[in-house]
mmCIF file of C-alpha atoms and ligand atoms in Angstrom:
data_model
loop_
_atom_site.group_PDB
_atom_site.id
_atom_site.type_symbol
_atom_site.label_atom_id
_atom_site.label_comp_id
_atom_site.label_asym_id
_atom_site.label_seq_id
_atom_site.Cartn_x
_atom_site.Cartn_y
_atom_site.Cartn_z
ATOM 1 C CA UNK A 95 250.934 143.518 149.822
ATOM 2 C CA UNK A 96 247.962 144.503 147.674
ATOM 3 C CA UNK A 97 244.655 143.759 149.222
ATOM 4 C CA UNK A 98 241.366 143.085 147.532
ATOM 5 C CA UNK A 99 238.841 145.872 148.230
ATOM 6 C CA UNK A 100 235.185 145.172 148.800
ATOM 7 C CA UNK A 101 232.847 147.978 147.613
ATOM 8 C CA UNK A 102 230.164 148.500 150.215
ATOM 9 C CA UNK A 103 226.941 150.497 150.591
ATOM 10 C CA UNK A 104 225.792 151.258 154.117
ATOM 11 C CA UNK A 105 222.022 151.159 154.138
ATOM 12 C CA UNK A 106 220.566 153.246 157.055
ATOM 13 C CA UNK A 107 222.597 154.858 159.786
ATOM 14 C CA UNK A 108 220.778 154.175 163.065
ATOM 15 C CA UNK A 109 222.691 152.748 165.991
ATOM 16 C CA UNK A 110 223.477 149.458 164.272
ATOM 17 C CA UNK A 111 224.173 151.003 160.830
ATOM 18 C CA UNK A 112 226.465 153.676 162.311
ATOM 19 C CA UNK A 113 228.643 151.044 163.985
ATOM 20 C CA UNK A 114 229.008 149.249 160.651
ATOM 21 C CA UNK A 115 229.667 152.521 158.801
ATOM 22 C CA UNK A 116 232.502 153.356 161.209
ATOM 23 C CA UNK A 117 234.000 149.980 160.530
ATOM 24 C CA UNK A 118 233.788 150.412 156.727
ATOM 25 C CA UNK A 119 235.409 153.866 156.815
ATOM 26 C CA UNK A 120 238.305 152.651 158.903
ATOM 27 C CA UNK A 121 238.889 149.192 157.326
ATOM 28 C CA UNK A 122 241.436 149.388 154.453
ATOM 29 C CA UNK A 123 239.937 146.267 152.889
ATOM 30 C CA UNK A 124 236.659 148.099 152.346
ATOM 31 C CA UNK A 125 235.791 150.849 149.897
ATOM 32 C CA UNK A 126 232.684 152.715 150.985
ATOM 33 C CA UNK A 127 230.760 153.595 147.765
ATOM 34 C CA UNK A 128 227.404 154.757 149.157
ATOM 35 C CA UNK A 129 225.365 155.550 152.230
ATOM 36 C CA UNK A 130 221.592 155.443 152.090
ATOM 37 C CA UNK A 131 219.648 157.476 154.668
ATOM 38 C CA UNK A 132 215.979 158.169 155.179
ATOM 39 C CA UNK A 133 216.477 161.191 157.414
ATOM 40 C CA UNK A 134 216.526 164.321 155.201
ATOM 41 C CA UNK A 135 218.820 166.077 157.729
ATOM 42 C CA UNK A 136 221.474 163.458 157.032
ATOM 43 C CA UNK A 137 221.191 163.508 153.225
ATOM 44 C CA UNK A 138 224.075 165.340 151.578
ATOM 45 C CA UNK A 139 226.359 164.998 154.618
ATOM 46 C CA UNK A 140 229.701 163.274 154.344
ATOM 47 C CA UNK A 141 229.652 159.732 155.677
ATOM 48 C CA UNK A 142 232.496 160.609 158.044
ATOM 49 C CA UNK A 143 230.467 163.490 159.550
ATOM 50 C CA UNK A 144 227.648 161.099 160.367
ATOM 51 C CA UNK A 145 229.847 159.017 162.651
ATOM 52 C CA UNK A 146 232.392 161.533 163.967
ATOM 53 C CA UNK A 147 235.185 160.591 161.590
ATOM 54 C CA UNK A 148 237.139 162.688 159.049
ATOM 55 C CA UNK A 149 235.526 163.340 155.642
ATOM 56 C CA UNK A 150 235.449 160.391 153.216
ATOM 57 C CA UNK A 151 234.194 162.086 150.079
ATOM 58 C CA UNK A 152 231.143 159.838 150.102
ATOM 59 C CA UNK A 153 227.936 161.753 150.663
ATOM 60 C CA UNK A 154 224.852 160.239 152.272
ATOM 61 C CA UNK A 155 221.827 160.127 149.974
ATOM 62 C CA UNK A 156 218.114 159.622 150.391
ATOM 63 C CA UNK A 157 217.656 158.850 146.686
ATOM 64 C CA UNK A 158 216.255 155.328 147.030
ATOM 65 C CA UNK A 159 216.290 154.376 143.316
ATOM 66 C CA UNK A 160 219.814 155.770 142.773
ATOM 67 C CA UNK A 161 221.072 153.649 145.689
ATOM 68 C CA UNK A 162 219.332 150.537 144.397
ATOM 69 C CA UNK A 163 221.070 151.114 141.030
ATOM 70 C CA UNK A 164 224.527 151.905 142.507
ATOM 71 C CA UNK A 165 227.167 149.267 141.789
ATOM 72 C CA UNK A 166 228.685 147.608 144.850
ATOM 73 C CA UNK A 167 229.805 144.234 146.063
ATOM 74 C CA UNK A 168 227.745 144.313 149.198
ATOM 75 C CA UNK A 169 225.078 146.203 151.162
ATOM 76 C CA UNK A 170 225.052 146.268 154.953
ATOM 77 C CA UNK A 171 221.293 146.493 155.300
ATOM 78 C CA UNK A 172 220.308 148.012 158.663
ATOM 79 C CA UNK A 173 216.938 149.764 158.266
ATOM 80 C CA UNK A 174 214.174 149.972 160.908
ATOM 81 C CA UNK A 175 211.645 147.140 160.771
ATOM 82 C CA UNK A 176 208.880 147.937 158.289
ATOM 83 C CA UNK A 177 206.563 146.536 155.621
ATOM 84 C CA UNK A 178 209.084 147.008 152.753
ATOM 85 C CA UNK A 179 211.978 145.267 154.532
ATOM 86 C CA UNK A 180 211.984 142.132 152.396
ATOM 87 C CA UNK A 181 211.005 143.867 149.135
ATOM 88 C CA UNK A 182 213.993 146.207 149.336
ATOM 89 C CA UNK A 183 216.401 143.450 150.358
ATOM 90 C CA UNK A 184 215.202 141.399 147.319
ATOM 91 C CA UNK A 185 215.653 144.347 144.985
ATOM 92 C CA UNK A 186 219.248 144.835 146.192
ATOM 93 C CA UNK A 187 219.980 141.134 145.787
ATOM 94 C CA UNK A 188 218.448 141.026 142.330
ATOM 95 C CA UNK A 189 220.759 143.813 141.139
ATOM 96 C CA UNK A 190 223.732 141.612 141.948
ATOM 97 C CA UNK A 191 224.689 143.075 145.318
ATOM 98 C CA UNK A 192 225.302 140.719 148.226
ATOM 99 C CA UNK A 193 223.272 141.669 151.308
ATOM 100 C CA UNK A 194 224.319 141.354 154.964
ATOM 101 C CA UNK A 195 221.272 142.129 157.103
ATOM 102 C CA UNK A 196 220.986 142.723 160.821
ATOM 103 C CA UNK A 197 217.335 143.708 160.124
ATOM 104 C CA UNK A 198 216.529 140.075 159.381
ATOM 105 C CA UNK A 199 215.325 137.659 158.281
ATOM 106 C CA UNK A 200 217.697 135.205 159.907
ATOM 107 C CA UNK A 201 217.454 132.412 157.370
ATOM 108 C CA UNK A 202 217.375 129.486 156.914
ATOM 109 C CA UNK A 203 214.220 129.180 158.967
ATOM 110 C CA UNK A 204 211.430 126.701 158.445
ATOM 111 C CA UNK A 205 208.893 129.063 160.006
ATOM 112 C CA UNK A 206 208.965 131.549 157.093
ATOM 113 C CA UNK A 207 209.147 129.433 153.899
ATOM 114 C CA UNK A 208 207.631 132.199 151.694
ATOM 115 C CA UNK A 209 210.214 134.736 152.773
ATOM 116 C CA UNK A 210 212.996 132.182 152.299
ATOM 117 C CA UNK A 211 211.799 131.425 148.780
ATOM 118 C CA UNK A 212 211.666 135.135 147.870
ATOM 119 C CA UNK A 213 215.183 135.754 149.136
ATOM 120 C CA UNK A 214 216.515 132.633 147.362
ATOM 121 C CA UNK A 215 214.834 133.731 144.103
ATOM 122 C CA UNK A 216 216.380 137.220 144.354
ATOM 123 C CA UNK A 217 219.789 135.645 145.004
ATOM 124 C CA UNK A 218 219.358 133.442 141.897
ATOM 125 C CA UNK A 219 218.372 136.483 139.830
ATOM 126 C CA UNK A 220 221.344 138.531 140.943
ATOM 127 C CA UNK A 221 223.843 135.718 141.443
ATOM 128 C CA UNK A 222 224.228 137.191 144.911
ATOM 129 C CA UNK A 223 224.332 136.051 148.566
ATOM 130 C CA UNK A 224 222.272 136.910 151.638
ATOM 131 C CA UNK A 225 223.475 136.631 155.212
ATOM 132 C CA UNK A 226 221.305 137.496 158.244
ATOM 133 C CA UNK A 227 223.453 138.756 161.112
ATOM 134 C CA UNK A 228 223.261 140.200 164.596
ATOM 135 C CA UNK A 229 224.413 139.700 168.145
ATOM 136 C CA UNK A 230 221.239 137.743 169.023
ATOM 137 C CA UNK A 231 219.986 136.203 166.905
ATOM 138 C CA UNK A 232 223.153 135.779 164.891
ATOM 139 C CA UNK A 233 226.027 135.272 167.352
ATOM 140 C CA UNK A 234 225.426 134.760 171.074
ATOM 141 C CA UNK A 235 222.941 131.932 170.663
ATOM 142 C CA UNK A 236 224.547 130.078 167.763
ATOM 143 C CA UNK A 237 228.146 130.540 166.555
ATOM 144 C CA UNK A 238 229.386 131.417 170.045
ATOM 145 C CA UNK A 239 228.067 128.350 171.931
ATOM 146 C CA UNK A 240 228.938 126.117 168.981
ATOM 147 C CA UNK A 241 232.508 127.411 169.205
ATOM 148 C CA UNK A 242 232.561 126.900 172.964
ATOM 149 C CA UNK A 243 231.328 123.344 172.567
ATOM 150 C CA UNK A 244 234.662 122.577 170.845
ATOM 151 C CA UNK A 245 236.175 122.680 174.345
ATOM 152 C CA UNK A 246 233.754 120.122 175.758
ATOM 153 C CA UNK A 247 233.495 116.377 175.515
ATOM 154 C CA UNK A 248 229.780 116.338 176.324
ATOM 155 C CA UNK A 249 226.996 118.941 176.234
ATOM 156 C CA UNK A 250 223.793 118.462 178.299
ATOM 157 C CA UNK A 251 222.209 121.856 177.914
ATOM 158 C CA UNK A 252 223.077 125.345 176.638
ATOM 159 C CA UNK A 253 221.637 128.438 178.364
ATOM 160 C CA UNK A 254 222.029 131.748 176.512
ATOM 161 C CA UNK A 255 220.963 134.749 178.563
ATOM 162 C CA UNK A 256 220.578 138.371 177.558
ATOM 163 C CA UNK A 257 220.617 140.691 180.600
ATOM 164 C CA UNK A 258 219.980 144.337 179.849
ATOM 165 C CA UNK A 259 219.628 147.055 182.427
ATOM 166 C CA UNK A 260 217.429 149.486 180.522
ATOM 167 C CA UNK A 261 218.274 152.381 182.830
ATOM 168 C CA UNK A 262 221.962 152.216 181.980
ATOM 169 C CA UNK A 263 221.257 151.172 178.395
ATOM 170 C CA UNK A 264 218.254 153.337 177.535
ATOM 171 C CA UNK A 265 215.944 152.217 174.772
ATOM 172 C CA UNK A 266 213.641 154.565 172.944
ATOM 173 C CA UNK A 267 210.996 151.831 172.927
ATOM 174 C CA UNK A 268 210.911 151.421 176.762
ATOM 175 C CA UNK A 269 207.267 152.409 177.082
ATOM 176 C CA UNK A 270 206.274 150.565 173.911
ATOM 177 C CA UNK A 271 207.893 147.459 175.374
ATOM 178 C CA UNK A 272 205.388 147.579 178.242
ATOM 179 C CA UNK A 273 207.493 149.003 181.088
ATOM 180 C CA UNK A 274 205.218 151.043 183.352
ATOM 181 C CA UNK A 275 202.103 149.049 182.577
ATOM 182 C CA UNK A 276 199.978 147.218 185.112
ATOM 183 C CA UNK A 277 201.690 143.795 185.492
ATOM 184 C CA UNK A 278 198.453 141.836 184.842
ATOM 185 C CA UNK A 279 197.808 143.859 181.710
ATOM 186 C CA UNK A 280 201.230 143.086 180.313
ATOM 187 C CA UNK A 281 201.081 139.419 181.303
ATOM 188 C CA UNK A 282 197.778 139.134 179.403
ATOM 189 C CA UNK A 283 199.188 140.930 176.367
ATOM 190 C CA UNK A 284 203.014 140.681 176.214
ATOM 191 C CA UNK A 285 204.545 143.230 173.874
ATOM 192 C CA UNK A 286 206.938 140.576 172.618
ATOM 193 C CA UNK A 287 204.612 138.077 171.013
ATOM 194 C CA UNK A 288 204.854 134.422 172.120
ATOM 195 C CA UNK A 289 205.686 133.755 168.452
ATOM 196 C CA UNK A 290 208.879 135.909 168.529
ATOM 197 C CA UNK A 291 211.023 132.835 169.155
ATOM 198 C CA UNK A 292 210.398 131.903 165.509
ATOM 199 C CA UNK A 293 212.616 134.790 164.413
ATOM 200 C CA UNK A 294 215.390 133.308 166.588
ATOM 201 C CA UNK A 295 214.659 129.745 165.519
ATOM 202 C CA UNK A 296 217.426 129.624 162.904
ATOM 203 C CA UNK A 297 219.899 130.289 165.693
ATOM 204 C CA UNK A 298 218.422 127.544 167.896
ATOM 205 C CA UNK A 299 218.198 125.178 164.956
ATOM 206 C CA UNK A 300 221.795 125.816 163.860
ATOM 207 C CA UNK A 301 223.015 125.154 167.435
ATOM 208 C CA UNK A 302 220.900 122.001 167.850
ATOM 209 C CA UNK A 303 222.039 120.631 164.496
ATOM 210 C CA UNK A 304 225.665 121.461 165.317
ATOM 211 C CA UNK A 305 225.224 119.303 168.446
ATOM 212 C CA UNK A 306 223.710 116.517 166.357
ATOM 213 C CA UNK A 307 220.165 116.982 167.661
ATOM 214 C CA UNK A 308 216.770 117.916 166.230
ATOM 215 C CA UNK A 309 214.424 120.328 168.027
ATOM 216 C CA UNK A 310 211.109 118.620 168.935
ATOM 217 C CA UNK A 311 209.302 121.678 170.281
ATOM 218 C CA UNK A 312 209.854 125.109 171.792
ATOM 219 C CA UNK A 313 208.107 126.123 174.975
ATOM 220 C CA UNK A 314 207.627 129.767 176.014
ATOM 221 C CA UNK A 315 207.424 131.408 179.418
ATOM 222 C CA UNK A 316 206.878 135.051 180.300
ATOM 223 C CA UNK A 317 206.962 136.776 183.688
ATOM 224 C CA UNK A 318 207.201 140.315 184.952
ATOM 225 C CA UNK A 319 208.810 142.069 187.930
ATOM 226 C CA UNK A 320 207.304 145.089 189.695
ATOM 227 C CA UNK A 321 209.101 148.393 190.336
ATOM 228 C CA UNK A 322 209.521 148.742 194.145
ATOM 229 C CA UNK A 323 209.602 152.532 193.725
ATOM 230 C CA UNK A 324 209.273 155.094 190.958
ATOM 231 C CA UNK A 325 212.154 154.536 188.534
ATOM 232 C CA UNK A 326 213.366 157.251 186.159
ATOM 233 C CA UNK A 327 214.859 156.282 182.800
ATOM 234 C CA UNK A 328 216.057 158.398 179.887
ATOM 235 C CA UNK A 329 212.681 158.407 178.162
ATOM 236 C CA UNK A 330 210.331 158.709 181.137
ATOM 237 C CA UNK A 331 209.449 157.269 184.517
ATOM 238 C CA UNK A 332 207.955 153.949 185.666
ATOM 239 C CA UNK A 333 205.699 154.176 188.697
ATOM 240 C CA UNK A 334 205.942 152.012 191.806
ATOM 241 C CA UNK A 335 203.976 148.759 191.418
ATOM 242 C CA UNK A 336 204.020 148.786 187.607
ATOM 243 C CA UNK A 337 206.188 146.680 185.282
ATOM 244 C CA UNK A 338 209.901 147.291 185.956
ATOM 245 C CA UNK A 339 211.267 144.002 184.600
ATOM 246 C CA UNK A 340 210.426 141.403 181.967
ATOM 247 C CA UNK A 341 211.672 137.856 181.577
ATOM 248 C CA UNK A 342 211.131 135.895 178.389
ATOM 249 C CA UNK A 343 212.279 132.250 178.290
ATOM 250 C CA UNK A 344 212.228 130.016 175.232
ATOM 251 C CA UNK A 345 213.236 126.411 175.649
ATOM 252 C CA UNK A 346 214.053 124.120 172.717
ATOM 253 C CA UNK A 347 213.597 120.438 173.564
ATOM 254 C CA UNK A 348 215.397 117.450 172.111
ATOM 255 C CA UNK A 349 215.112 113.803 173.197
ATOM 256 C CA UNK A 350 212.329 114.890 175.590
ATOM 257 C CA UNK A 351 214.677 117.224 177.518
ATOM 258 C CA UNK A 352 215.548 120.921 177.430
ATOM 259 C CA UNK A 353 218.581 121.301 175.189
ATOM 260 C CA UNK A 354 218.752 125.038 174.515
ATOM 261 C CA UNK A 355 217.276 127.811 176.698
ATOM 262 C CA UNK A 356 217.225 131.425 175.576
ATOM 263 C CA UNK A 357 216.521 133.830 178.448
ATOM 264 C CA UNK A 358 215.960 137.549 178.084
ATOM 265 C CA UNK A 359 216.010 139.644 181.308
ATOM 266 C CA UNK A 360 215.128 143.242 180.614
ATOM 267 C CA UNK A 361 215.265 145.202 183.831
ATOM 268 C CA UNK A 362 215.073 148.831 184.903
ATOM 269 C CA UNK A 363 218.112 148.752 187.174
ATOM 270 C CA UNK A 364 219.958 145.819 188.653
ATOM 271 C CA UNK A 365 219.228 146.053 192.381
ATOM 272 C CA UNK A 366 216.787 144.210 194.631
ATOM 273 C CA UNK A 367 215.811 147.593 196.054
ATOM 274 C CA UNK A 368 214.380 148.521 192.669
ATOM 275 C CA UNK A 369 212.749 145.312 191.460
ATOM 276 C CA UNK A 370 210.512 142.619 192.850
ATOM 277 C CA UNK A 371 211.720 140.052 192.063
ATOM 278 C CA UNK A 372 215.251 140.809 190.904
ATOM 279 C CA UNK A 373 216.047 137.810 188.685
ATOM 280 C CA UNK A 374 219.603 138.713 187.686
ATOM 281 C CA UNK A 375 222.091 140.744 189.635
ATOM 282 C CA UNK A 376 225.074 142.166 187.873
ATOM 283 C CA UNK A 377 225.715 144.075 184.754
ATOM 284 C CA UNK A 378 224.246 143.840 181.271
ATOM 285 C CA UNK A 379 225.744 141.096 179.156
ATOM 286 C CA UNK A 380 225.220 138.017 177.087
ATOM 287 C CA UNK A 381 225.995 135.024 179.245
ATOM 288 C CA UNK A 382 226.427 131.535 177.813
ATOM 289 C CA UNK A 383 226.320 128.635 180.247
ATOM 290 C CA UNK A 384 227.414 125.368 178.771
ATOM 291 C CA UNK A 385 226.255 122.490 181.002
ATOM 292 C CA UNK A 386 228.151 119.300 180.474
ATOM 293 C CA UNK A 387 231.737 118.118 180.688
ATOM 294 C CA UNK A 388 233.564 120.270 181.575
ATOM 295 C CA UNK A 389 230.902 122.912 182.314
ATOM 296 C CA UNK A 390 231.734 126.502 181.456
ATOM 297 C CA UNK A 391 230.397 130.038 181.542
ATOM 298 C CA UNK A 392 231.293 132.899 179.228
ATOM 299 C CA UNK A 393 230.075 136.518 179.426
ATOM 300 C CA UNK A 394 230.125 139.040 176.587
ATOM 301 C CA UNK A 395 230.469 142.546 178.012
ATOM 302 C CA UNK A 396 232.447 145.714 177.458
ATOM 303 C CA UNK A 397 235.605 146.696 179.253
ATOM 304 C CA UNK A 398 235.128 148.642 182.508
ATOM 305 C CA UNK A 399 234.621 152.363 182.023
ATOM 306 C CA UNK A 400 235.810 155.257 184.272
ATOM 307 C CA UNK A 401 233.186 154.441 186.937
ATOM 308 C CA UNK A 402 234.266 150.795 187.016
ATOM 309 C CA UNK A 403 231.063 149.598 185.340
ATOM 310 C CA UNK A 404 230.915 147.725 182.077
ATOM 311 C CA UNK A 405 228.917 148.995 179.063
ATOM 312 C CA UNK A 406 226.705 146.755 176.967
ATOM 313 C CA UNK A 407 227.518 146.933 173.254
ATOM 314 C CA UNK A 408 224.588 144.878 171.885
ATOM 315 C CA UNK A 409 223.685 147.300 169.114
ATOM 316 C CA UNK A 410 227.237 148.130 167.948
ATOM 317 C CA UNK A 411 228.085 144.398 168.100
ATOM 318 C CA UNK A 412 225.119 143.749 165.782
ATOM 319 C CA UNK A 413 226.525 146.163 163.191
ATOM 320 C CA UNK A 414 230.118 145.014 163.509
ATOM 321 C CA UNK A 415 229.389 141.267 163.351
ATOM 322 C CA UNK A 416 227.710 141.975 160.004
ATOM 323 C CA UNK A 417 230.434 144.320 158.799
ATOM 324 C CA UNK A 418 233.188 141.830 159.548
ATOM 325 C CA UNK A 419 231.328 139.129 157.591
ATOM 326 C CA UNK A 420 231.167 141.254 154.385
ATOM 327 C CA UNK A 421 234.351 139.859 152.711
ATOM 328 C CA UNK A 422 233.315 136.290 153.425
ATOM 329 C CA UNK A 423 229.763 136.848 152.200
ATOM 330 C CA UNK A 424 231.068 138.520 149.014
ATOM 331 C CA UNK A 425 233.403 135.527 148.390
ATOM 332 C CA UNK A 426 230.706 132.919 149.173
ATOM 333 C CA UNK A 427 228.717 130.970 146.585
ATOM 334 C CA UNK A 428 225.343 132.608 145.688
ATOM 335 C CA UNK A 429 222.292 131.938 147.850
ATOM 336 C CA UNK A 430 221.473 132.250 151.529
ATOM 337 C CA UNK A 431 224.611 131.765 153.610
ATOM 338 C CA UNK A 432 224.637 130.982 157.327
ATOM 339 C CA UNK A 433 227.608 130.803 159.712
ATOM 340 C CA UNK A 434 227.894 127.151 158.811
ATOM 341 C CA UNK A 435 228.327 128.014 155.093
ATOM 342 C CA UNK A 436 230.826 130.731 155.888
ATOM 343 C CA UNK A 437 232.978 128.607 158.204
ATOM 344 C CA UNK A 438 235.675 130.458 160.078
ATOM 345 C CA UNK A 439 235.554 133.874 158.407
ATOM 346 C CA UNK A 440 238.738 135.666 157.432
ATOM 347 C CA UNK A 441 238.963 139.264 158.676
ATOM 348 C CA UNK A 442 241.022 141.369 156.220
ATOM 349 C CA UNK A 443 241.876 144.881 157.354
ATOM 350 C CA UNK A 444 240.953 144.376 160.975
ATOM 351 C CA UNK A 445 244.332 144.160 162.678
ATOM 352 C CA UNK A 446 247.016 146.792 163.143
HETATM 353 N N1 NAP B 785 219.917 140.590 165.178
HETATM 354 C C1 NAP B 785 220.165 141.393 166.173
HETATM 355 O O1 NAP B 785 220.860 141.003 167.115
HETATM 356 C C2 NAP B 785 219.615 142.779 166.189
HETATM 357 C C3 NAP B 785 219.852 143.578 167.320
HETATM 358 C C4 NAP B 785 219.408 144.915 167.281
HETATM 359 C C5 NAP B 785 218.772 145.408 166.170
HETATM 360 N N2 NAP B 785 218.549 144.607 165.101
HETATM 361 C C6 NAP B 785 217.859 145.164 163.884
HETATM 362 O O2 NAP B 785 218.773 146.042 163.232
HETATM 363 C C7 NAP B 785 218.030 147.083 162.576
HETATM 364 C C8 NAP B 785 218.638 148.420 162.938
HETATM 365 O O3 NAP B 785 218.489 148.646 164.323
HETATM 366 P P1 NAP B 785 218.897 150.021 165.031
HETATM 367 O O4 NAP B 785 218.962 149.788 166.470
HETATM 368 O O5 NAP B 785 220.063 150.646 164.332
HETATM 369 O O6 NAP B 785 217.598 150.895 164.708
HETATM 370 P P2 NAP B 785 217.498 152.468 164.705
HETATM 371 O O7 NAP B 785 218.583 153.096 165.543
HETATM 372 O O8 NAP B 785 216.082 152.765 165.018
HETATM 373 O O9 NAP B 785 217.832 152.887 163.216
HETATM 374 C C9 NAP B 785 217.125 152.440 162.107
HETATM 375 C C10 NAP B 785 217.416 153.339 160.924
HETATM 376 O O10 NAP B 785 216.548 152.925 159.853
HETATM 377 C C11 NAP B 785 216.241 154.076 159.075
HETATM 378 N N3 NAP B 785 214.785 154.219 159.013
HETATM 379 C C12 NAP B 785 213.957 154.970 159.803
HETATM 380 N N4 NAP B 785 212.696 154.808 159.407
HETATM 381 C C13 NAP B 785 212.702 153.954 158.365
HETATM 382 C C14 NAP B 785 211.712 153.389 157.549
HETATM 383 N N5 NAP B 785 210.420 153.693 157.693
HETATM 384 N N6 NAP B 785 212.075 152.499 156.567
HETATM 385 C C15 NAP B 785 213.376 152.179 156.397
HETATM 386 N N7 NAP B 785 214.363 152.711 157.159
HETATM 387 C C16 NAP B 785 214.020 153.556 158.135
HETATM 388 C C17 NAP B 785 216.895 155.299 159.745
HETATM 389 O O11 NAP B 785 218.108 155.462 159.089
HETATM 390 P P3 NAP B 785 218.743 156.935 158.809
HETATM 391 O O12 NAP B 785 218.860 157.543 160.189
HETATM 392 O O13 NAP B 785 220.064 156.644 158.171
HETATM 393 O O14 NAP B 785 217.774 157.682 157.930
HETATM 394 C C18 NAP B 785 217.086 154.801 161.146
HETATM 395 O O15 NAP B 785 218.152 155.501 161.754
HETATM 396 C C19 NAP B 785 216.575 146.910 162.995
HETATM 397 O O16 NAP B 785 215.864 146.320 161.943
HETATM 398 C C20 NAP B 785 216.644 146.012 164.207
HETATM 399 O O17 NAP B 785 215.507 145.230 164.348
HETATM 400 C C21 NAP B 785 218.982 143.343 165.089
#
């Protein structure tokens, strides 16, 4: 059976972009036509070499203007955050390429009307579509609980919790995120701004609307845990008594009650010997607790590895959830498209 091919450019090959690139190289429904890199050491290399796969004949390029001009059906846009993020996304859209973006923004979102208008205008100019994607925001706090709610007759509250052990899942930004600081200093000046929930608001809003509710307000809480002893991680060491854990909690209220709670527990380790307090035991995961009738709990985590422990695939999931949306976004009507617009996406080339 002949299969429609979607011509795709992979834009940036960090952790998220590399997971998407692997998917594009191996999916027969996709034709990889370009790979944009900023790192000069990667420019000129075959796309396959960049992700440990056989040669593809497509060479990575750092020629920005050539990549903007290249013809393609879609761009998986996964650059680092930066001041030109929206400008470049708009240029790609205006040239007629659909854009699937884990880098944000996660539209539609009432908090950023100017950005929304710029993206919509670029879509109109290029007759193209834009889809913001990711594991969270973009999956764990919206389409996943909405799907789970299909198995319930009544929903009281939805709790979506990200638990990441940053020792086992090292993050280059560990120090920048405030680990190792004096707890009072971080509490007074959290590295994740109290406004950050606005970037996740489209997820909360989509979920609330899907449950037939309107969000009245979002309340924010932040607390820290102390390291009980010096804790080594891949990028350094956190001293005893300094910040070893962080908990962000954002609660969306409807009808005067909490309806949706997003929790983020970032911890250096997962034992009570290491952290005071230890909020969450157990391995890194996304956990969705659906309170209501019947109540349920679902955890997203990897399969056990050789040591019996489960890996956390948050960054690869972010690339793949975008990559698997590419055919649906290419086939969608022009404009900003959310999960609701895409419906149940078809997944050509994924099985077998
Ligand atoms: N929604 C979600 O759930 C979610 C989750 C995680 C991350 N994200 C977002 O996804 C994006 C990619 O994350 P990541 O973990 O893959 O990041 P990363 O590993 O740091 O990779 C980002 C890549 O961007 C390119 N780059 C570097 N400096 C740049 C610059 N100044 N301007 C433009 N591009 C630059 C580089 O690509 P080359 O190496 O190819 O040169 C780099 O490898 C980020 O914007 C992040 O915020 C979203």
